[in-house]
mmCIF file of C-alpha atoms in Angstrom:
data_model
loop_
_atom_site.group_PDB
_atom_site.id
_atom_site.type_symbol
_atom_site.label_atom_id
_atom_site.label_comp_id
_atom_site.label_asym_id
_atom_site.label_seq_id
_atom_site.Cartn_x
_atom_site.Cartn_y
_atom_site.Cartn_z
ATOM 1 C CA UNK A 1 -266.235 -25.689 76.980
ATOM 2 C CA UNK A 2 -266.903 -23.200 74.172
ATOM 3 C CA UNK A 3 -269.741 -20.753 73.911
ATOM 4 C CA UNK A 4 -272.794 -21.665 71.810
ATOM 5 C CA UNK A 5 -273.364 -20.092 68.402
ATOM 6 C CA UNK A 6 -276.944 -19.059 69.259
ATOM 7 C CA UNK A 7 -278.452 -17.882 72.521
ATOM 8 C CA UNK A 8 -282.237 -18.157 72.401
ATOM 9 C CA UNK A 9 -284.229 -15.680 74.481
ATOM 10 C CA UNK A 10 -287.646 -16.781 75.735
ATOM 11 C CA UNK A 11 -289.464 -14.513 78.208
ATOM 12 C CA UNK A 12 -292.555 -16.242 79.579
ATOM 13 C CA UNK A 13 -295.550 -15.139 81.613
ATOM 14 C CA UNK A 14 -298.510 -17.447 82.321
ATOM 15 C CA UNK A 15 -297.655 -19.405 79.184
ATOM 16 C CA UNK A 16 -298.505 -22.928 80.338
ATOM 17 C CA UNK A 17 -300.791 -23.463 77.325
ATOM 18 C CA UNK A 18 -298.075 -22.794 74.748
ATOM 19 C CA UNK A 19 -294.557 -22.960 76.209
ATOM 20 C CA UNK A 20 -294.198 -26.718 75.759
ATOM 21 C CA UNK A 21 -294.802 -26.371 72.008
ATOM 22 C CA UNK A 22 -292.302 -23.506 71.841
ATOM 23 C CA UNK A 23 -289.583 -25.481 73.634
ATOM 24 C CA UNK A 24 -290.267 -28.607 71.577
ATOM 25 C CA UNK A 25 -289.815 -26.563 68.399
ATOM 26 C CA UNK A 26 -286.366 -25.524 69.656
ATOM 27 C CA UNK A 27 -285.345 -29.059 70.554
ATOM 28 C CA UNK A 28 -286.492 -30.197 67.084
ATOM 29 C CA UNK A 29 -284.048 -27.865 65.338
ATOM 30 C CA UNK A 30 -281.709 -29.490 62.834
ATOM 31 C CA UNK A 31 -278.929 -27.153 64.050
ATOM 32 C CA UNK A 32 -277.986 -27.995 67.634
ATOM 33 C CA UNK A 33 -275.361 -25.484 68.817
ATOM 34 C CA UNK A 34 -277.448 -23.256 71.069
ATOM 35 C CA UNK A 35 -278.468 -22.393 74.602
ATOM 36 C CA UNK A 36 -281.986 -21.441 75.681
ATOM 37 C CA UNK A 37 -282.576 -18.767 78.311
ATOM 38 C CA UNK A 38 -286.113 -19.026 79.677
ATOM 39 C CA UNK A 39 -286.967 -16.222 82.063
ATOM 40 C CA UNK A 40 -290.274 -16.669 83.837
ATOM 41 C CA UNK A 41 -291.799 -13.305 84.686
ATOM 42 C CA UNK A 42 -293.516 -14.228 87.951
ATOM 43 C CA UNK A 43 -296.090 -16.565 86.403
ATOM 44 C CA UNK A 44 -298.990 -17.767 88.562
ATOM 45 C CA UNK A 45 -299.633 -20.909 86.475
ATOM 46 C CA UNK A 46 -297.443 -23.931 85.615
ATOM 47 C CA UNK A 47 -295.097 -22.078 83.239
ATOM 48 C CA UNK A 48 -292.080 -22.310 85.557
ATOM 49 C CA UNK A 49 -292.691 -25.972 86.355
ATOM 50 C CA UNK A 50 -292.910 -26.910 82.667
ATOM 51 C CA UNK A 51 -289.745 -24.968 81.834
ATOM 52 C CA UNK A 52 -287.847 -26.593 84.727
ATOM 53 C CA UNK A 53 -288.918 -30.058 83.545
ATOM 54 C CA UNK A 54 -287.304 -29.327 80.181
ATOM 55 C CA UNK A 55 -284.183 -27.882 81.808
ATOM 56 C CA UNK A 56 -283.768 -31.070 83.833
ATOM 57 C CA UNK A 57 -283.795 -33.101 80.624
ATOM 58 C CA UNK A 58 -281.519 -30.866 78.494
ATOM 59 C CA UNK A 59 -278.543 -28.901 79.850
ATOM 60 C CA UNK A 60 -278.832 -26.340 77.045
ATOM 61 C CA UNK A 61 -282.037 -25.008 78.614
ATOM 62 C CA UNK A 62 -281.493 -22.628 81.535
ATOM 63 C CA UNK A 63 -284.411 -21.286 83.530
ATOM 64 C CA UNK A 64 -284.540 -18.131 85.655
ATOM 65 C CA UNK A 65 -287.418 -16.465 87.475
ATOM 66 C CA UNK A 66 -288.564 -12.999 88.470
ATOM 67 C CA UNK A 67 -290.123 -13.171 91.921
ATOM 68 C CA UNK A 68 -292.898 -10.880 90.709
ATOM 69 C CA UNK A 69 -294.238 -9.799 87.343
ATOM 70 C CA UNK A 70 -291.842 -7.140 86.027
ATOM 71 C CA UNK A 71 -292.966 -6.780 82.421
ATOM 72 C CA UNK A 72 -291.444 -7.693 79.090
ATOM 73 C CA UNK A 73 -288.733 -4.997 78.872
ATOM 74 C CA UNK A 74 -287.247 -5.780 82.272
ATOM 75 C CA UNK A 75 -287.425 -9.521 81.641
ATOM 76 C CA UNK A 76 -285.675 -9.267 78.265
ATOM 77 C CA UNK A 77 -282.932 -7.132 79.838
ATOM 78 C CA UNK A 78 -282.264 -9.790 82.481
ATOM 79 C CA UNK A 79 -282.313 -12.581 79.900
ATOM 80 C CA UNK A 80 -279.727 -10.756 77.769
ATOM 81 C CA UNK A 81 -277.384 -10.563 80.774
ATOM 82 C CA UNK A 82 -277.467 -14.377 81.060
ATOM 83 C CA UNK A 83 -276.499 -15.056 77.439
ATOM 84 C CA UNK A 84 -273.131 -16.219 76.145
ATOM 85 C CA UNK A 85 -273.767 -16.997 72.454
ATOM 86 C CA UNK A 86 -272.433 -14.989 69.523
ATOM 87 C CA UNK A 87 -275.911 -14.427 68.109
ATOM 88 C CA UNK A 88 -279.201 -13.864 69.910
ATOM 89 C CA UNK A 89 -282.351 -15.506 68.574
ATOM 90 C CA UNK A 90 -285.768 -14.629 69.946
ATOM 91 C CA UNK A 91 -288.713 -16.958 70.440
ATOM 92 C CA UNK A 92 -291.759 -15.804 72.362
ATOM 93 C CA UNK A 93 -293.281 -18.525 74.501
ATOM 94 C CA UNK A 94 -296.453 -18.704 72.393
ATOM 95 C CA UNK A 95 -294.724 -18.927 68.993
ATOM 96 C CA UNK A 96 -293.179 -21.910 67.191
ATOM 97 C CA UNK A 97 -290.130 -22.450 64.976
ATOM 98 C CA UNK A 98 -289.990 -24.747 61.981
ATOM 99 C CA UNK A 99 -287.211 -27.371 62.361
ATOM 100 C CA UNK A 100 -284.835 -25.778 59.812
ATOM 101 C CA UNK A 101 -285.045 -22.254 61.282
ATOM 102 C CA UNK A 102 -281.620 -22.052 62.966
ATOM 103 C CA UNK A 103 -279.845 -23.948 60.184
ATOM 104 C CA UNK A 104 -281.157 -21.487 57.575
ATOM 105 C CA UNK A 105 -280.048 -18.548 59.708
ATOM 106 C CA UNK A 106 -276.596 -20.062 60.267
ATOM 107 C CA UNK A 107 -276.204 -20.389 56.491
ATOM 108 C CA UNK A 108 -277.326 -16.787 55.955
ATOM 109 C CA UNK A 109 -274.852 -15.502 58.542
ATOM 110 C CA UNK A 110 -272.056 -17.372 56.766
ATOM 111 C CA UNK A 111 -273.197 -15.873 53.459
ATOM 112 C CA UNK A 112 -273.275 -12.202 54.562
ATOM 113 C CA UNK A 113 -270.230 -12.353 56.859
ATOM 114 C CA UNK A 114 -269.536 -10.992 60.330
ATOM 115 C CA UNK A 115 -270.912 -7.486 60.931
ATOM 116 C CA UNK A 116 -273.517 -5.652 62.979
ATOM 117 C CA UNK A 117 -276.541 -7.420 61.606
ATOM 118 C CA UNK A 118 -280.103 -8.532 62.042
ATOM 119 C CA UNK A 119 -281.466 -11.386 59.979
ATOM 120 C CA UNK A 120 -285.203 -11.927 59.923
ATOM 121 C CA UNK A 121 -287.560 -14.160 57.988
ATOM 122 C CA UNK A 122 -291.219 -14.331 57.133
ATOM 123 C CA UNK A 123 -293.678 -16.155 59.393
ATOM 124 C CA UNK A 124 -296.936 -18.049 59.153
ATOM 125 C CA UNK A 125 -299.712 -16.480 61.235
ATOM 126 C CA UNK A 126 -301.611 -18.990 63.359
ATOM 127 C CA UNK A 127 -304.592 -18.577 65.682
ATOM 128 C CA UNK A 128 -304.935 -19.419 69.368
ATOM 129 C CA UNK A 129 -305.391 -23.121 68.602
ATOM 130 C CA UNK A 130 -302.387 -23.265 66.282
ATOM 131 C CA UNK A 131 -304.347 -23.381 63.037
ATOM 132 C CA UNK A 132 -302.893 -21.654 59.988
ATOM 133 C CA UNK A 133 -304.871 -18.468 59.199
ATOM 134 C CA UNK A 134 -303.668 -18.429 55.593
ATOM 135 C CA UNK A 135 -301.768 -15.162 56.154
ATOM 136 C CA UNK A 136 -298.044 -14.410 56.212
ATOM 137 C CA UNK A 137 -296.531 -11.907 58.630
ATOM 138 C CA UNK A 138 -295.066 -9.641 55.963
ATOM 139 C CA UNK A 139 -298.326 -9.538 54.008
ATOM 140 C CA UNK A 140 -300.294 -8.562 57.121
ATOM 141 C CA UNK A 141 -297.849 -6.338 59.022
ATOM 142 C CA UNK A 142 -295.904 -4.881 56.101
ATOM 143 C CA UNK A 143 -298.773 -4.163 53.743
ATOM 144 C CA UNK A 144 -297.081 -0.965 52.515
ATOM 145 C CA UNK A 145 -294.106 -3.075 51.424
ATOM 146 C CA UNK A 146 -291.430 -1.230 53.352
ATOM 147 C CA UNK A 147 -287.882 -2.429 52.591
ATOM 148 C CA UNK A 148 -286.904 -5.547 54.511
ATOM 149 C CA UNK A 149 -283.140 -5.365 53.877
ATOM 150 C CA UNK A 150 -280.395 -2.773 54.194
ATOM 151 C CA UNK A 151 -279.922 0.119 56.597
ATOM 152 C CA UNK A 152 -283.496 0.780 57.648
ATOM 153 C CA UNK A 153 -283.342 3.563 60.242
ATOM 154 C CA UNK A 154 -285.597 5.990 58.368
ATOM 155 C CA UNK A 155 -288.178 3.316 57.617
ATOM 156 C CA UNK A 156 -288.215 1.936 61.168
ATOM 157 C CA UNK A 157 -288.776 5.414 62.573
ATOM 158 C CA UNK A 158 -292.277 5.181 61.098
ATOM 159 C CA UNK A 159 -293.399 1.636 61.902
ATOM 160 C CA UNK A 160 -292.194 -1.857 62.751
ATOM 161 C CA UNK A 161 -292.491 -4.930 60.551
ATOM 162 C CA UNK A 162 -289.678 -7.039 62.058
ATOM 163 C CA UNK A 163 -291.146 -10.191 63.598
ATOM 164 C CA UNK A 164 -289.333 -10.717 66.898
ATOM 165 C CA UNK A 165 -289.663 -14.509 66.902
ATOM 166 C CA UNK A 166 -288.236 -14.601 63.372
ATOM 167 C CA UNK A 167 -285.185 -12.441 64.108
ATOM 168 C CA UNK A 168 -281.537 -13.072 64.987
ATOM 169 C CA UNK A 169 -279.032 -10.322 65.905
ATOM 170 C CA UNK A 170 -275.372 -10.321 66.839
ATOM 171 C CA UNK A 171 -275.140 -10.095 70.621
ATOM 172 C CA UNK A 172 -272.247 -7.628 70.696
ATOM 173 C CA UNK A 173 -274.242 -4.957 68.867
ATOM 174 C CA UNK A 174 -277.376 -5.656 70.889
ATOM 175 C CA UNK A 175 -275.458 -5.116 74.136
ATOM 176 C CA UNK A 176 -273.701 -2.014 72.781
ATOM 177 C CA UNK A 177 -276.967 -0.224 71.925
ATOM 178 C CA UNK A 178 -278.329 -0.915 75.406
ATOM 179 C CA UNK A 179 -280.586 -3.839 74.576
ATOM 180 C CA UNK A 180 -284.160 -3.298 75.688
ATOM 181 C CA UNK A 181 -284.841 0.003 77.421
ATOM 182 C CA UNK A 182 -286.800 -0.202 80.700
ATOM 183 C CA UNK A 183 -289.746 1.913 79.556
ATOM 184 C CA UNK A 184 -292.893 1.998 81.673
ATOM 185 C CA UNK A 185 -295.714 -0.313 80.532
ATOM 186 C CA UNK A 186 -293.940 -0.878 77.219
ATOM 187 C CA UNK A 187 -295.525 -3.514 74.980
ATOM 188 C CA UNK A 188 -293.619 -2.537 71.828
ATOM 189 C CA UNK A 189 -290.152 -2.954 73.321
ATOM 190 C CA UNK A 190 -288.927 -4.721 70.192
ATOM 191 C CA UNK A 191 -289.725 -1.734 67.952
ATOM 192 C CA UNK A 192 -287.924 0.642 70.310
ATOM 193 C CA UNK A 193 -284.890 -1.650 70.174
ATOM 194 C CA UNK A 194 -284.967 -2.017 66.372
ATOM 195 C CA UNK A 195 -284.865 1.752 65.896
ATOM 196 C CA UNK A 196 -281.683 2.022 67.976
ATOM 197 C CA UNK A 197 -280.228 -1.091 66.351
ATOM 198 C CA UNK A 198 -280.839 0.389 62.890
ATOM 199 C CA UNK A 199 -278.482 3.290 63.623
ATOM 200 C CA UNK A 200 -275.544 0.984 63.004
ATOM 201 C CA UNK A 201 -276.860 -2.460 62.091
ATOM 202 C CA UNK A 202 -277.745 -3.819 58.664
ATOM 203 C CA UNK A 203 -280.838 -5.951 58.052
ATOM 204 C CA UNK A 204 -281.050 -9.090 55.902
ATOM 205 C CA UNK A 205 -284.167 -11.032 55.019
ATOM 206 C CA UNK A 206 -284.961 -14.692 54.402
ATOM 207 C CA UNK A 207 -288.252 -14.808 52.439
ATOM 208 C CA UNK A 208 -289.015 -18.319 53.636
ATOM 209 C CA UNK A 209 -291.567 -18.582 56.473
ATOM 210 C CA UNK A 210 -289.605 -20.258 59.282
ATOM 211 C CA UNK A 211 -291.738 -19.256 62.276
ATOM 212 C CA UNK A 212 -295.354 -19.676 63.301
ATOM 213 C CA UNK A 213 -296.525 -16.412 64.846
ATOM 214 C CA UNK A 214 -299.536 -16.779 67.105
ATOM 215 C CA UNK A 215 -302.278 -14.147 67.432
ATOM 216 C CA UNK A 216 -304.594 -14.702 70.406
ATOM 217 C CA UNK A 217 -306.528 -12.834 73.073
ATOM 218 C CA UNK A 218 -303.574 -12.611 75.478
ATOM 219 C CA UNK A 219 -301.136 -11.223 72.905
ATOM 220 C CA UNK A 220 -300.425 -7.561 72.162
ATOM 221 C CA UNK A 221 -302.109 -7.973 68.778
ATOM 222 C CA UNK A 222 -305.467 -8.529 70.489
ATOM 223 C CA UNK A 223 -308.080 -5.817 69.801
ATOM 224 C CA UNK A 224 -308.637 -5.012 73.499
ATOM 225 C CA UNK A 225 -305.007 -3.954 73.845
ATOM 226 C CA UNK A 226 -305.204 -1.252 71.162
ATOM 227 C CA UNK A 227 -304.853 1.574 73.714
ATOM 228 C CA UNK A 228 -301.810 -0.031 75.363
ATOM 229 C CA UNK A 229 -300.169 -0.409 71.984
ATOM 230 C CA UNK A 230 -301.032 3.211 71.143
ATOM 231 C CA UNK A 231 -299.464 4.315 74.429
ATOM 232 C CA UNK A 232 -296.316 2.328 73.612
ATOM 233 C CA UNK A 233 -296.178 3.815 70.102
ATOM 234 C CA UNK A 234 -296.332 7.301 71.575
ATOM 235 C CA UNK A 235 -293.370 6.511 73.843
ATOM 236 C CA UNK A 236 -291.405 5.393 70.797
ATOM 237 C CA UNK A 237 -292.371 8.407 68.692
ATOM 238 C CA UNK A 238 -291.409 10.720 71.557
ATOM 239 C CA UNK A 239 -288.031 9.002 71.721
ATOM 240 C CA UNK A 240 -287.622 9.310 67.931
ATOM 241 C CA UNK A 241 -288.154 13.075 68.057
ATOM 242 C CA UNK A 242 -285.793 13.417 71.007
ATOM 243 C CA UNK A 243 -282.949 11.372 69.473
ATOM 244 C CA UNK A 244 -283.237 12.059 65.756
ATOM 245 C CA UNK A 245 -284.785 15.495 65.292
ATOM 246 C CA UNK A 246 -281.492 16.949 64.024
ATOM 247 C CA UNK A 247 -280.464 13.861 62.052
ATOM 248 C CA UNK A 248 -283.322 13.077 59.698
ATOM 249 C CA UNK A 249 -285.036 14.982 56.856
ATOM 250 C CA UNK A 250 -287.877 17.309 57.780
ATOM 251 C CA UNK A 251 -290.255 15.451 55.458
ATOM 252 C CA UNK A 252 -289.656 12.312 57.505
ATOM 253 C CA UNK A 253 -290.165 14.214 60.756
ATOM 254 C CA UNK A 254 -293.432 15.449 59.264
ATOM 255 C CA UNK A 255 -294.528 11.846 58.736
ATOM 256 C CA UNK A 256 -293.571 10.959 62.315
ATOM 257 C CA UNK A 257 -295.628 13.866 63.666
ATOM 258 C CA UNK A 258 -298.570 12.881 61.469
ATOM 259 C CA UNK A 259 -298.430 9.362 62.893
ATOM 260 C CA UNK A 260 -298.250 10.789 66.425
ATOM 261 C CA UNK A 261 -301.434 12.723 65.686
ATOM 262 C CA UNK A 262 -303.214 9.573 64.503
ATOM 263 C CA UNK A 263 -301.978 7.814 67.626
ATOM 264 C CA UNK A 264 -303.231 10.648 69.847
ATOM 265 C CA UNK A 265 -306.616 10.263 68.180
ATOM 266 C CA UNK A 266 -306.736 6.601 69.247
ATOM 267 C CA UNK A 267 -305.932 7.702 72.805
ATOM 268 C CA UNK A 268 -308.628 10.418 72.527
ATOM 269 C CA UNK A 269 -306.146 13.231 73.281
ATOM 270 C CA UNK A 270 -307.801 15.834 71.065
ATOM 271 C CA UNK A 271 -305.524 18.763 71.830
ATOM 272 C CA UNK A 272 -302.409 16.628 71.273
ATOM 273 C CA UNK A 273 -303.891 15.383 68.020
ATOM 274 C CA UNK A 274 -304.207 18.963 66.734
ATOM 275 C CA UNK A 275 -300.724 19.880 68.048
ATOM 276 C CA UNK A 276 -299.055 16.990 66.204
ATOM 277 C CA UNK A 277 -300.915 17.716 62.966
ATOM 278 C CA UNK A 278 -299.663 21.292 63.219
ATOM 279 C CA UNK A 279 -296.072 20.126 63.784
ATOM 280 C CA UNK A 280 -296.388 17.800 60.792
ATOM 281 C CA UNK A 281 -297.343 20.806 58.672
ATOM 282 C CA UNK A 282 -294.505 22.953 60.130
ATOM 283 C CA UNK A 283 -291.927 20.345 59.106
ATOM 284 C CA UNK A 284 -293.400 20.023 55.618
ATOM 285 C CA UNK A 285 -295.504 22.919 54.334
ATOM 286 C CA UNK A 286 -296.604 20.736 51.396
ATOM 287 C CA UNK A 287 -298.313 18.356 53.784
ATOM 288 C CA UNK A 288 -301.743 19.843 53.114
ATOM 289 C CA UNK A 289 -303.572 16.977 54.812
ATOM 290 C CA UNK A 290 -301.807 17.888 58.082
ATOM 291 C CA UNK A 291 -302.770 21.538 57.677
ATOM 292 C CA UNK A 292 -306.426 20.706 57.027
ATOM 293 C CA UNK A 293 -306.551 18.360 60.013
ATOM 294 C CA UNK A 294 -304.959 21.031 62.190
ATOM 295 C CA UNK A 295 -307.836 23.330 61.279
ATOM 296 C CA UNK A 296 -310.605 20.763 61.820
ATOM 297 C CA UNK A 297 -308.887 19.246 64.858
ATOM 298 C CA UNK A 298 -308.983 15.617 63.814
#
């Protein structure tokens, strides 16, 4: 028996409200050569039971379980170890694919040829009840219109606008870069991975919205999780400085330090805020805004 073309990664934690819709959207795909790896992260609700019901009906769905809640990074690492497909597709348990999603991605892969690649598409943003908000992911999360195709390392060092549930990567490259790093309390594990992927992988974009991306109170986009996201961003920025300080232009490092200062402000670390503004000015003496903020301390 051959390996599937796509392996679909679905980490799930207390997702009983949404996981059935997510799995149904996979089974409704017009392209059928895939496996689904559902890894339940120690849920206390009916998530595991629902996933097992689907696995009993369709052999392509394989369900695994953490005995306790281990967090997203750890769960994604375990899921990757279970996969056998040539390409890895991601679908969070609260998001939904349109039926032609995998078929469009298969066609795009054939068009661009075999290489270290990520293909991503736009997405429709929906609310907790599944209603269309009228916004698209790229309009909301990529308002500065950063490039969506090419070799994007420098751009991804600053921010992330790759929608995880709309992305497909070749598994070989994902494994080679170390997949998802086991960082403590990391809620932006995808961004950390994209930065490392961008060192050698090329990005391609499908402008069509092929995913429904849900924003709700339990997601990382929720307002009450702003500090957790800020903490995760600081971990990523720290890693960027550590890995790329000698590899990227000083003007870009200045921008990274400026963003770290803004992040420190969210976390209410006043002395760190001033320190990062100063470093931003050191890397780029023409960054007068950083110099002024170093003086005023915010």
